[in-house]
Structures are given as structure tokens and as C-alpha cells.
Amino acid sequence: MNIAILGCGTMGMAYAHNLAKMPGVTVTGVVDLNAERAEQAAALTGAKAYTDVDSLLEQKDLETVAVCLPTYLHKPFVLKLAEKGLHVICEKPAALTLEDAQEMKAACEKHGVRLFIGHVVRFFPNYQDAYRKAHSGHIGTPKMAHFKRYGSYPQGMDLWYNDPGKSGGVIMDLMIHDIDFACWLFGEVESVYASIVKRAEPEMEYAQLTLHFKNSSIASLTGYWGYPGPFTTQFEISGDQGIIRFDSNQVQSLDIKRVSAEAGDGAAVQVPASPSLHDPYYKEVLHFIECIRDGSEPLVSIKDACYAVQIAQAAEQSAQTGQPVTIGGTVL
Amino acid sequence: MKKVKVGFISFAHMHAASYLLGMLKRDDVEVVGIADEDAERVRPYSVDRGIRYYADYNELLAEELDAVVICSENSRHAEITKHAAAAGKHVLCEKPLGLSESEMLEMIQVCKDNGVQLMTAFPCRYITSVRQAKEAIDAGQIGDILAMKGTNRGSMPGGWFIEREKSGGGAVLDHTVHVMDLMHWFTGSKAEEVYAHAETLFNDTEIDDAGMVHVKFANGVVAVLDPSWSRNRTFPTWGDVTLEIIGTKGVLNIDSFAQKNDVYSDVTGKAAWSFWGDDMDEGLVNSFVESIRDGKPVEITGEDGYYSARVAIAAYESASTKRTVQLKAQG
């Protein structure tokens, strides 16, 4: 499988790390407007570095492209790639609006290429375990859930996260992970209610939202950009015969404390010491590549990804109007 | 030393037992009697302890008493409180204060007219971590409050709690009021808009056992609260009281029952959390007794009880209309 990476920021580099060691996969090109970043990704993968996508598209044997661009650029580039007959693995969220996401879906169908959206939470072993347990009767029928996802304010190129017109904000960019998982768990949403708190100094965006599902289940989600603590995820799923809980701050299977750590050593990054052989992004991309190879359906479909965007948009609308938003009709 | 003379009216809500034990620890309290229509229910607390039993609470109210503790079914709080006030007794009333805005306002007015104090029993105010959180917030440690998320989850209590005519509501009424009171206390503001869900999800009951309550406060703070009876049989404890407060300068988390040992018992057949933190009920009782003894205003008023309970009442309205419900600025 010949694959290229479009965008060499945080996510692009994560793909580069994983694809470089994936058997049967060759990274043939990496693209970034910033030549230095493209070179870094090239050094990691052995691929050719580009600073524009058109040069990459001259590659004859290219089969698949991983789109790791800021959200607002997903649609134009995915449409372009589809037209060229290339399969696409695109970072989440699919797009900033349901209409854009559906246009991407339609374009890929039209040109006969596969489109996958990287809702990586479905590939996290802790979330997978919870999903399997919840769906195999261990807690009876799942009825309620809480999800929490807190981290520092994301630092993107040209501060694109700070612009709601480019990232969609904390609900669309961060909480969409838990929105997708909650919909996977409980099915279709009846209504959404949300509140958002945003401040410029220090930069923060926090939201709390409630999803009421058609089967009467209730999920409460909180998301936070600018959290002063370590990156934290938590969930609780309660059924009529049991409860499943997870707290990322309580699963440290490795903890090293040194007598005299050098100043600044490792201070810049938050690395939870909960090591696994492969990170969830590896499993996710491997799964998508297998789906391309054998034509099988992915764990998370483009339909699921569109639905998550729809719910996130409804939540944003609820926060703006102060009223609950009913989700109309059925899933397209 | 002049003792504060206290009577207990009804042990329908078993908080009465721990309030009684708190009272009995004090040298400056004399528990005069316990009234309850069910003699057997209160025997271990009354006759067995040498405390006089009254089948009719009006007879207890006729005694020389300073104050009464009312732990009846919710539906009787108003009637008993008004009788106690008319008899000139100060009142410590179990939460929720009442079942409608009008009956709570009447309780408050009747107590005022009779010159007695009305305290709402919100023991969560006396959780040590909650008190220190209040101090930290007042000292500006997390700046101004922006948002809050709370949980007061529990187990389905059964009995009269799930009989609507006696309880007035299920989990949403039972468990919204505690943390809502803390939210009012911490923000110094009042809830003015409510959006909520109320469902029966976990138990085979008529009454709601699950919900989610969103609140907007007059000062712009937003909050959400889970009051569900969602703790199952094998969960290691009965429930929780948690509150996360997002401020302009930091985040504060209260997990009231985190002070526990983990117990793995083949005898009970389950894992359990054994709580070893301070006793909040004792803190509540001490505060009430000291206010009455010293003639000071009670720390948690009838108005406080009203402002919290009306959020729960509005939550049911919102759940049925599927719309936000506005609360009047003044009662």
C-alpha cells in the first residue's frame, strides 16, 4: 500500500510514526506548507517531502492519502483526492458542517474511492473494552453515561484551533470523540442541550452537553480546552445491572520518579505512563488499510462520522440559542 | 447550663436517626420526645433509649420545647412545620423543604410570623471538603466561577420515596436539592433557568429514578447535575456527592466520599468502600443547636431550601414540556 500524508502537524507526525513501522505499507510522500515540517516527516518515513499537493499527485503509484489538515481544509482536499481516484483516510471531525461531510461522502462514492474518518476513540482499548462489556450484558442494558475530555489549549499552525470557523471549537473538535462513542453505545439522538463557556485570557473553552437518546438513555459530556491539569479522559456507563468506569489518571501501569530530574527534562509534554505495544492510531490506520485491501466495512463508517458532525452542530446551536435542539429525521 | 430542648417528629426519613445521635452527643441538648405514628419504627431510638414516645406529634408540640426536627415524608413537611411554628418551636426540616413553591413560601412566612427559625437540613454543607472548597473559592483561589458539574447519585431507596403522593417526586427531587444548594452557596447567585430530563431507567418503578438537570444562574454561571438513583447493588458504596467547579483561575474538584478504604470481603460477597471521613450530619446538628442556643440566625434558611427545591420542581416541568423553564427572580 502506497500512502501519502497531507499535513505534518501533530496528527500528521503521529501517522508518520505509525505508518513508518507498519508492514506492507510504504509512505511515498509527505506534504506540508512548511518545508521543515515536511522534511521531518520525510526523515521519519523515508518518503519524499513536498510543499504542495499537486506535486505529490504526480506520483503514479499512490493509492491512499491520509488527510491531517486543519478541519476547514478537509473538504476541498478530500474532493480533490477523490477526483484523482485516491482512497482517503481523513482526521476527525469529517468537516465543519453536515452538508460538507455529506458532500465528501458523495464525492468519494461517485469516484469509487473509500473514505474513512479517524474517530480514534473507537480504537482505544479502554473504550473498546467498555463498549464490548456494555453490549454483552455485563451491566444489563446501558442507560446513562458520563464522558469527560480535558486538555490544554491546542496549539495549531497559525492558531487555527482558536478560530471557530476553522476548527469548530471544543465541541466539534474535542467532544466529537465522545459524541461519536456515545452514539455508538446508545444509538440515535432525540435531542441535544449544551452550554459553552469561552474566555480569551487565559484562552479556554469549556462545554457541557446532554444527549437524550431515542431509547430514553441520557449521556452527559464535558469537554475543556485550557484545562490546567494533565490531559484527562473519564467515563462512566451505568446500566440497570452494573456500572463501568474509567479514569485516565488511575491507569498508570508505569511510574518512574527520579531523584534529580534535570530541569526542563520532559516538562514540555504530558505523557501518561500507561504504555501499550501499539497506540490506538496505529490500530485505527491498520484497520482502515485492511478495509481498503479487502473491501470490508470499517468499525466507524462515514455515515457515523456525518452523524457525529450533525450532533456536534446541534450542540453548538443549542449553546447559542439556549434551547434544546431536536435531531430531525433519521440518519442519512 | 440551660439546655436546648428538642423534639423529633417522624422517622420516616432515616436521617432522623443520625440527627438524633448527633444531638445525643451534646451536653447542651435534651431530647424531650420522639413523635411517630409508627411506634415500632422508633422504638430503638425512643423507649429503648429512655426517650418519651408520642403517637401524636401535636402532643409533643404541646410540651416545653425550643425546637423540633422534622423527618417526615416530604408531603407532610409543610403541615408539620406550620404546626410547629404555631406552637412556637424552631424547626430543622429535612430536605426537600416542600413540594410546591407556594407551600414552601407559606412555611417560611408562618415561621416568620411566629418568630421561630426555619433551617433546611442540607448536611452536605458540613462536609469538610465542601467547607474548605467554600473557603478556597471565597479566597479567590480559582478566580470567578464560570461553570459547574455535580453528581449526587444514589441507590433507589424504595418505600415512601417511590410513592408520589408521599415523596412528591423521585430521584430528580430527592437528589437535585443537595448539590443545588451547594451551587447556590458557592456562587452566591440564584438559579434562574432550568432545563432537565427525568426518566425511569434503572428500576421497575412508576417514579423517575434518573435525570439530568441543567441550570443557568443569574450571574451567568452554567451548571449541570446528575441526581440519578443509578448506583447498582454491587457498586462499592451507596452513592456520591461530587462537584467540579471551573473558575477563571483554576479548577476545583470535590469528591465528598473519596476518604475511604477499599474493602474486599468474601463475607459480604462484594468490594466496598469504607468511608472514614468526618460526619456531616453531626456538623449540621451542631450548627442548628448552636444557632438556637445562642439566638443566632441559622446557617441554612428556609429560603435556601426553597431556592433549591424549586429547581427540582422546575426540572419536572422542563422534562415534561421539553423546554427551558424560567424561575422568578424573587419568591
XYZ file of C-alpha atoms in Angstrom:
663
model
C 0.000 0.000 0.000
C 1.472 3.305 -1.124
C 0.274 6.084 1.125
C 0.986 9.786 1.498
C 0.439 12.114 4.423
C -1.119 15.505 3.855
C -0.264 17.881 6.704
C 2.665 17.230 9.041
C 1.454 18.801 12.268
C 0.788 16.857 15.452
C -1.546 14.351 13.823
C 0.483 14.042 10.613
C 3.570 13.186 12.645
C 1.601 10.615 14.635
C 0.576 8.989 11.333
C 4.177 9.180 10.138
C 5.456 7.345 13.238
C 2.869 4.606 12.848
C 2.928 4.190 9.079
C 6.744 4.030 9.070
C 6.637 0.781 11.047
C 3.526 -0.764 9.513
C 4.250 -3.956 7.490
C 3.190 -3.812 3.834
C 2.852 -0.049 3.822
C 5.133 2.432 2.057
C 4.910 6.124 2.731
C 5.699 7.609 -0.639
C 5.116 11.263 0.077
C 4.596 13.772 2.881
C 3.247 17.266 2.288
C 3.326 20.418 4.380
C 3.356 24.108 3.541
C 6.238 24.319 5.970
C 9.220 22.618 4.270
C 10.960 21.947 7.580
C 7.969 20.014 8.917
C 7.682 18.083 5.662
C 11.375 17.177 5.907
C 10.916 15.907 9.465
C 8.097 13.622 8.397
C 10.155 12.524 5.384
C 13.112 11.645 7.602
C 10.832 9.522 9.758
C 9.147 7.646 6.929
C 11.702 7.651 4.111
C 9.109 9.398 1.941
C 9.640 12.276 -0.416
C 8.863 15.702 1.073
C 6.608 18.167 -0.760
C 5.309 21.634 -0.001
C 2.323 21.427 -2.360
C -0.199 18.727 -3.002
C -0.168 18.975 -6.806
C 3.437 17.802 -6.923
C 2.501 14.838 -4.752
C -0.372 13.961 -7.065
C 2.094 13.419 -9.906
C 3.121 10.183 -8.148
C 1.841 7.354 -10.338
C 1.595 4.543 -7.775
C -0.055 6.498 -4.967
C -3.118 4.654 -3.626
C -4.197 6.316 -0.405
C -3.762 9.689 1.282
C -4.036 10.461 4.993
C -5.515 13.945 5.395
C -4.187 15.537 8.579
C -5.034 19.133 7.746
C -6.969 21.670 9.798
C -10.666 20.802 9.712
C -11.755 23.610 7.387
C -9.426 22.234 4.701
C -10.792 18.666 4.844
C -13.495 19.160 2.246
C -11.538 20.875 -0.569
C -8.646 18.420 -0.318
C -10.779 15.313 0.077
C -12.780 16.323 -3.012
C -9.551 16.830 -4.926
C -8.128 13.455 -3.844
C -11.365 11.645 -4.654
C -11.347 13.118 -8.121
C -7.855 11.695 -8.582
C -9.157 8.263 -7.614
C -7.298 8.109 -4.304
C -8.636 6.497 -1.145
C -8.787 8.880 1.805
C -8.189 8.462 5.499
C -9.233 11.807 6.981
C -8.762 13.085 10.511
C -11.824 13.867 12.612
C -14.101 15.761 12.517
C -15.083 14.927 8.945
C -15.959 18.572 8.272
C -17.348 21.644 9.981
C -20.895 21.030 8.761
C -23.068 18.049 7.950
C -23.510 19.358 4.397
C -19.748 19.460 3.813
C -19.296 15.988 5.281
C -22.062 14.603 3.071
C -20.502 16.260 0.027
C -17.232 14.483 0.828
C -19.086 11.201 1.226
C -20.909 11.679 -2.094
C -17.738 12.631 -3.958
C -15.870 9.542 -2.737
C -18.811 7.314 -3.670
C -19.005 8.924 -7.093
C -15.319 8.355 -7.802
C -15.313 4.869 -6.320
C -12.793 5.537 -3.572
C -13.013 4.708 0.127
C -13.335 7.422 2.769
C -12.545 6.835 6.432
C -12.787 9.350 9.267
C -10.361 8.943 12.165
C -12.659 8.609 15.153
C -9.801 7.050 17.042
C -11.599 6.703 20.369
C -13.327 3.622 18.963
C -9.841 2.091 18.733
C -8.756 2.921 22.281
C -8.610 -0.364 24.206
C -10.300 1.106 27.287
C -13.252 2.416 25.247
C -13.417 -0.800 23.207
C -13.481 -2.857 26.367
C -16.264 -0.688 27.793
C -18.261 -0.946 24.568
C -17.935 -4.732 24.480
C -18.802 -5.116 28.143
C -21.768 -2.774 27.837
C -23.036 -4.612 24.771
C -22.580 -8.136 26.062
C -24.929 -7.818 29.017
C -22.332 -7.333 31.759
C -24.163 -4.266 33.089
C -27.626 -5.210 31.931
C -28.879 -2.581 29.494
C -26.772 0.602 29.320
C -28.948 3.520 30.437
C -26.795 6.521 31.298
C -23.245 7.685 30.705
C -20.826 10.433 31.585
C -17.877 11.392 29.410
C -15.122 13.861 30.190
C -12.265 15.013 27.972
C -9.968 17.763 29.277
C -6.688 19.006 27.894
C -4.521 22.019 27.343
C -5.490 24.533 24.679
C -4.383 23.001 21.352
C -1.554 24.798 19.575
C -2.124 24.512 15.812
C -0.354 26.190 12.930
C -1.452 29.848 12.688
C -3.657 29.271 15.739
C -6.290 27.550 13.606
C -7.898 25.903 16.642
C -8.687 29.351 18.052
C -10.838 30.187 15.022
C -14.263 28.561 15.284
C -14.586 28.936 11.523
C -11.574 26.651 11.085
C -11.756 24.135 13.960
C -15.399 24.329 15.010
C -14.402 24.834 18.652
C -14.233 22.471 21.609
C -17.472 20.606 20.869
C -16.748 19.959 17.187
C -13.058 19.241 17.596
C -12.678 17.584 21.004
C -16.038 16.438 22.284
C -16.950 14.883 18.938
C -14.863 11.904 20.122
C -17.280 11.270 22.964
C -20.316 12.238 20.889
C -19.379 9.500 18.416
C -18.724 6.971 21.174
C -21.998 7.812 22.954
C -23.945 7.401 19.692
C -22.150 4.107 19.071
C -23.265 2.996 22.505
C -26.824 4.341 22.649
C -27.932 4.821 19.039
C -29.893 7.734 17.650
C -30.192 11.045 19.457
C -33.566 12.579 20.227
C -32.354 15.976 21.453
C -29.236 17.885 22.491
C -28.755 20.617 25.066
C -25.443 22.411 25.583
C -23.740 25.294 27.326
C -20.374 26.768 26.395
C -18.011 28.972 28.354
C -15.271 30.734 26.396
C -12.591 33.135 27.531
C -9.679 34.805 25.823
C -7.312 35.401 28.728
C -6.176 32.835 29.526
C -7.517 31.110 26.444
C -10.102 28.484 27.332
C -13.242 26.855 26.008
C -15.392 24.570 28.122
C -18.695 22.945 27.261
C -21.214 20.699 28.946
C -23.816 18.913 26.929
C -26.554 16.387 27.424
C -27.625 13.924 24.761
C -31.070 12.435 25.160
C -31.377 9.323 23.016
C -34.416 7.906 21.277
C -34.295 4.925 23.638
C -34.548 7.399 26.599
C -30.895 6.943 27.605
C -29.046 10.034 28.790
C -25.398 10.982 28.313
C -23.667 13.938 29.931
C -20.472 15.149 28.270
C -17.959 17.755 29.361
C -15.022 18.991 27.317
C -12.368 21.526 28.144
C -9.607 23.237 26.204
C -7.284 25.093 28.545
C -7.573 22.696 31.487
C -4.777 23.428 33.968
C -4.255 19.734 34.806
C -2.886 16.765 32.827
C -4.781 15.503 29.768
C -7.690 13.624 31.287
C -10.401 11.359 29.984
C -13.065 9.747 32.124
C -16.229 7.844 31.506
C -18.926 6.035 33.369
C -21.560 3.860 31.755
C -24.356 2.786 34.051
C -26.744 0.043 33.167
C -29.655 -1.429 35.051
C -27.363 -4.185 36.326
C -23.975 -2.603 36.596
C -21.550 0.235 36.097
C -18.327 0.572 34.089
C -15.914 3.357 34.988
C -12.615 4.635 33.641
C -10.328 7.445 34.759
C -7.163 8.114 32.778
C -5.465 9.363 35.936
C -5.801 5.958 37.582
C -4.357 3.583 34.996
C -0.658 4.371 35.264
C 0.890 0.938 34.833
C 4.334 2.508 34.820
C 5.557 5.254 37.081
C 9.146 6.399 37.259
C 10.327 9.013 39.722
C 13.929 10.112 39.610
C 15.896 11.596 42.481
C 17.256 14.512 40.499
C 15.451 15.068 37.252
C 17.248 17.620 35.143
C 15.485 20.928 34.864
C 13.116 21.091 31.938
C 13.527 17.410 31.156
C 10.262 16.220 29.717
C 8.416 19.216 31.116
C 7.008 20.279 27.765
C 4.917 17.204 27.066
C 2.342 15.329 29.073
C 2.912 11.642 28.551
C 0.611 9.428 30.587
C 2.583 6.393 31.624
C 0.039 3.857 30.515
C 2.115 2.154 27.848
C 0.828 -0.171 25.114
C 2.636 -2.008 22.338
C 0.796 -0.004 19.681
C -1.016 3.270 20.119
C -4.686 3.415 19.089
C -3.808 5.461 15.977
C -1.735 2.529 14.722
C -4.655 0.139 15.171
C -7.024 2.602 13.549
C -4.936 3.195 10.415
C -4.100 -0.501 10.098
C -7.824 -1.262 10.260
C -8.633 1.316 7.567
C -5.869 -0.022 5.314
C -7.211 -3.558 5.763
C -10.667 -2.280 4.831
C -9.224 -0.831 1.612
C -7.406 -4.081 0.848
C -10.341 -6.438 1.368
C -13.250 -4.078 0.734
C -14.732 -4.653 4.190
C -16.712 -2.148 6.230
C -14.862 -0.152 8.896
C -15.592 -0.027 12.628
C -16.596 3.599 12.152
C -18.349 4.465 8.904
C -18.532 7.755 7.042
C -22.228 7.694 7.966
C -21.266 7.544 11.659
C -18.830 10.417 11.143
C -21.509 12.532 9.442
C -23.884 11.816 12.310
C -21.313 12.927 14.889
C -20.865 16.206 12.978
C -24.633 16.659 12.901
C -24.899 16.179 16.673
C -21.939 18.476 17.349
C -23.549 21.158 15.175
C -26.821 20.750 17.041
C -24.978 21.120 20.350
C -23.306 24.288 19.128
C -26.699 25.592 18.032
C -28.221 24.749 21.414
C -25.445 26.590 23.229
C -26.075 29.637 21.050
C -29.868 29.675 21.351
C -30.064 28.423 24.922
C -32.728 25.935 23.859
C -32.596 22.181 23.315
C -32.253 21.112 19.687
C -34.252 18.165 18.403
C -32.461 15.955 15.912
C -34.707 15.708 12.922
C -35.410 12.617 10.934
C -33.284 9.547 10.668
C -29.644 9.086 9.854
C -28.867 9.776 6.216
C -26.277 25.312 81.763
C -29.601 25.870 80.083
C -30.242 23.018 77.697
C -31.780 23.291 74.269
C -34.925 21.162 74.389
C -35.547 19.290 71.175
C -38.312 17.035 69.914
C -38.205 14.759 66.872
C -41.225 14.487 64.616
C -41.269 11.414 62.386
C -38.542 8.978 61.496
C -39.975 8.352 58.029
C -36.703 9.686 56.646
C -33.947 7.731 58.352
C -31.686 10.765 58.508
C -33.601 11.317 61.758
C -31.549 8.564 63.369
C -28.206 10.173 62.698
C -29.519 13.637 63.613
C -30.684 12.129 66.898
C -27.312 10.510 67.564
C -25.670 13.851 66.847
C -27.964 15.579 69.341
C -27.367 12.920 71.997
C -23.619 13.559 71.874
C -24.143 17.103 73.109
C -24.317 18.120 76.777
C -26.375 21.179 75.937
C -29.248 19.287 74.311
C -32.142 17.493 75.923
C -34.139 15.303 73.573
C -37.595 15.528 75.110
C -39.500 13.151 72.910
C -39.986 11.421 69.589
C -43.303 11.523 67.764
C -44.091 8.999 65.058
C -47.293 7.237 64.117
C -45.302 4.010 63.926
C -44.184 3.087 67.444
C -42.151 0.101 66.291
C -40.141 2.130 63.804
C -38.866 4.475 66.511
C -38.661 2.054 69.430
C -34.860 1.624 69.123
C -34.481 5.399 69.339
C -37.199 6.303 71.829
C -38.263 3.873 74.507
C -35.086 1.805 74.250
C -33.053 4.944 74.990
C -35.361 6.293 77.653
C -36.756 8.971 75.346
C -40.503 9.537 75.591
C -42.625 8.339 72.665
C -45.598 10.270 71.263
C -48.065 8.755 68.828
C -49.430 12.232 68.006
C -46.925 14.940 67.223
C -49.341 17.629 68.436
C -48.904 16.252 71.935
C -45.144 16.580 71.590
C -45.607 20.156 70.345
C -47.611 20.904 73.492
C -44.503 20.164 75.579
C -41.973 22.776 76.617
C -39.620 22.607 73.637
C -37.242 25.005 71.919
C -37.089 23.213 68.603
C -38.210 20.238 66.564
C -36.512 18.123 63.920
C -38.933 17.085 61.162
C -38.026 13.990 59.141
C -41.449 13.026 57.844
C -42.401 12.082 54.305
C -41.844 15.098 52.040
C -45.571 15.647 51.578
C -46.012 16.348 55.313
C -43.155 18.847 55.784
C -45.415 21.864 55.264
C -48.215 20.765 57.566
C -45.907 19.765 60.428
C -43.660 22.814 60.045
C -46.647 25.156 60.241
C -47.985 23.407 63.353
C -44.571 23.535 64.979
C -44.176 27.222 64.168
C -47.654 27.965 65.545
C -46.568 26.198 68.729
C -43.530 28.483 68.877
C -40.879 25.860 68.091
C -37.867 26.427 65.896
C -37.696 23.924 63.045
C -34.987 21.843 61.411
C -36.750 20.351 58.389
C -35.446 17.527 56.221
C -34.987 18.287 52.544
C -36.679 18.883 50.161
C -38.334 21.677 52.097
C -41.657 21.283 50.290
C -43.372 20.099 47.153
C -44.562 23.375 45.629
C -43.374 26.959 45.527
C -46.491 28.175 47.313
C -46.334 25.692 50.194
C -42.659 26.454 50.822
C -43.260 30.207 50.807
C -46.086 29.668 53.264
C -43.842 27.600 55.556
C -41.279 30.399 55.523
C -43.928 33.047 56.209
C -45.595 31.143 59.048
C -42.231 30.645 60.768
C -41.502 34.357 60.390
C -44.922 35.323 61.741
C -44.409 33.141 64.784
C -40.887 34.360 65.437
C -39.250 30.945 65.010
C -36.335 29.951 62.830
C -36.595 27.511 59.956
C -33.490 25.621 58.914
C -33.357 23.290 55.907
C -31.367 20.107 56.501
C -28.610 20.232 53.905
C -25.854 18.243 55.637
C -23.625 18.446 52.551
C -22.759 21.979 53.652
C -20.915 20.346 56.575
C -18.745 18.006 54.544
C -15.238 19.095 55.467
C -14.014 19.178 51.853
C -17.068 21.250 50.915
C -16.362 23.774 53.679
C -12.736 24.076 52.634
C -13.792 24.426 48.995
C -16.061 27.309 50.025
C -13.133 28.968 51.798
C -10.870 28.444 48.783
C -13.464 29.919 46.427
C -14.156 32.878 48.703
C -10.387 33.465 48.928
C -10.309 33.718 45.134
C -8.155 30.622 44.600
C -9.901 29.653 41.361
C -10.971 33.177 40.433
C -14.586 33.719 39.411
C -16.802 30.684 38.925
C -17.698 30.027 35.270
C -19.280 26.568 35.243
C -20.014 23.605 37.480
C -20.820 19.927 37.101
C -22.182 17.977 40.024
C -23.377 14.494 40.778
C -25.470 13.248 43.650
C -26.060 9.717 42.518
C -27.559 7.134 44.778
C -29.439 3.893 45.061
C -33.178 3.545 44.711
C -34.421 3.930 48.315
C -37.812 2.245 47.876
C -40.553 2.705 50.499
C -42.435 6.009 50.501
C -39.691 7.608 48.393
C -41.215 5.980 45.330
C -44.835 6.748 46.268
C -45.523 10.033 44.533
C -48.245 11.204 46.907
C -45.788 10.994 49.804
C -42.482 11.944 48.169
C -43.678 14.373 45.513
C -41.086 13.052 43.080
C -38.308 10.552 42.549
C -34.583 10.896 42.077
C -34.751 14.345 40.491
C -36.463 15.813 43.563
C -34.599 13.678 46.097
C -31.115 14.341 44.762
C -31.196 17.683 42.981
C -31.586 19.763 46.101
C -28.332 18.929 47.956
C -25.865 19.869 45.247
C -28.101 22.693 44.002
C -27.815 24.194 47.477
C -24.026 23.929 47.281
C -24.106 25.593 43.860
C -26.145 28.467 45.289
C -23.835 28.714 48.278
C -20.655 28.729 46.207
C -21.847 31.176 43.547
C -23.810 33.466 45.850
C -26.239 33.630 42.931
C -29.606 32.068 42.199
C -30.699 29.612 39.533
C -32.923 31.414 37.072
C -33.303 28.925 34.211
C -33.685 25.150 34.241
C -33.570 22.518 31.511
C -33.888 18.898 32.543
C -34.633 15.309 31.752
C -36.430 12.988 34.160
C -36.724 9.313 33.272
C -37.309 5.914 34.787
C -34.303 3.953 33.534
C -32.911 1.670 36.212
C -35.775 0.291 38.249
C -39.217 -1.123 37.739
C -40.896 1.871 39.389
C -43.549 4.383 38.433
C -41.453 7.290 39.622
C -38.391 8.848 37.969
C -35.077 7.291 39.001
C -32.795 9.130 36.584
C -32.324 12.608 35.273
C -30.012 15.381 34.197
C -30.558 18.947 35.338
C -29.024 21.961 33.588
C -29.153 25.306 35.366
C -28.231 28.871 34.465
C -27.604 31.241 37.337
C -28.448 34.944 37.481
C -24.721 35.792 37.376
C -24.209 33.839 34.133
C -22.729 30.658 35.615
C -23.866 27.444 33.901
C -24.136 24.075 35.619
C -25.301 20.524 35.150
C -26.201 17.958 37.784
C -26.874 14.215 37.740
C -29.342 13.277 40.524
C -29.952 9.694 39.404
C -30.501 6.649 41.546
C -28.068 4.839 39.290
C -25.824 3.011 41.789
C -26.365 -0.692 41.397
C -26.227 -3.386 44.070
C -22.559 -4.248 43.603
C -21.317 -0.654 43.394
C -18.894 -0.281 46.320
C -20.929 2.399 48.095
C -24.431 3.875 48.181
C -23.715 6.929 46.110
C -21.724 10.088 45.733
C -21.610 13.841 46.133
C -19.195 15.368 43.640
C -18.817 18.866 42.305
C -16.385 20.192 39.743
C -16.055 23.956 39.585
C -14.414 25.669 36.627
C -13.087 29.098 37.560
C -11.272 31.842 35.703
C -8.078 30.939 37.558
C -8.383 27.237 38.193
C -10.483 24.140 38.628
C -11.707 22.779 41.950
C -12.982 19.232 42.446
C -14.903 17.923 45.407
C -15.329 14.169 45.786
C -17.006 14.054 49.170
C -16.616 10.365 49.891
C -13.140 9.849 48.472
C -11.875 9.367 52.013
C -12.374 5.623 52.124
C -10.671 2.301 52.480
C -11.152 -0.359 49.830
C -12.633 -3.487 51.370
C -12.761 -6.826 49.529
C -14.917 -9.153 51.536
C -15.853 -12.779 50.907
C -18.275 -12.369 53.796
C -20.374 -9.704 52.083
C -19.536 -11.013 48.617
C -18.569 -7.680 47.117
C -15.980 -4.952 47.070
C -16.891 -1.963 49.230
C -15.663 1.491 50.109
C -15.486 2.077 53.825
C -15.813 5.806 54.446
C -13.694 7.212 57.245
C -14.128 10.964 56.734
C -15.887 13.390 59.065
C -19.600 13.011 59.856
C -21.577 15.696 58.024
C -24.828 15.024 59.874
C -23.124 15.870 63.151
C -21.950 19.152 61.650
C -25.496 20.009 60.607
C -26.950 19.185 64.011
C -24.250 21.139 65.833
C -24.883 24.187 63.684
C -28.630 24.058 64.301
C -28.276 23.586 68.046
C -25.740 26.385 68.374
C -27.928 28.793 66.404
C -30.924 28.067 68.626
C -28.866 28.066 71.833
C -27.161 31.379 71.057
C -30.072 33.068 69.309
C -28.089 33.371 66.059
C -29.591 33.071 62.588
C -29.467 29.504 61.270
C -26.778 28.899 58.635
C -29.143 27.350 56.073
C -32.501 29.068 55.922
C -35.937 28.103 54.717
C -35.266 30.375 51.731
C -32.187 28.293 50.903
C -34.374 25.187 50.969
C -36.936 26.910 48.781
C -34.419 28.079 46.177
C -33.050 24.555 45.770
C -36.335 22.659 45.792
C -37.886 24.943 43.213
C -35.116 23.984 40.775
C -36.184 20.349 41.140
C -39.838 21.313 40.687
C -38.918 23.282 37.554
C -36.862 20.296 36.358
C -40.025 18.170 36.206
C -41.820 20.917 34.304
C -38.934 21.146 31.842
C -38.783 17.371 31.439
C -42.450 17.256 30.510
C -42.518 20.360 28.262
C -39.029 19.656 26.801
C -38.330 23.393 27.109
C -36.299 25.599 29.398
C -38.185 26.886 32.437
C -37.609 30.385 33.824
C -37.604 30.929 37.574
C -38.871 34.171 39.033
C -36.145 36.406 40.451
C -37.939 36.664 43.782
C -40.036 34.043 45.514
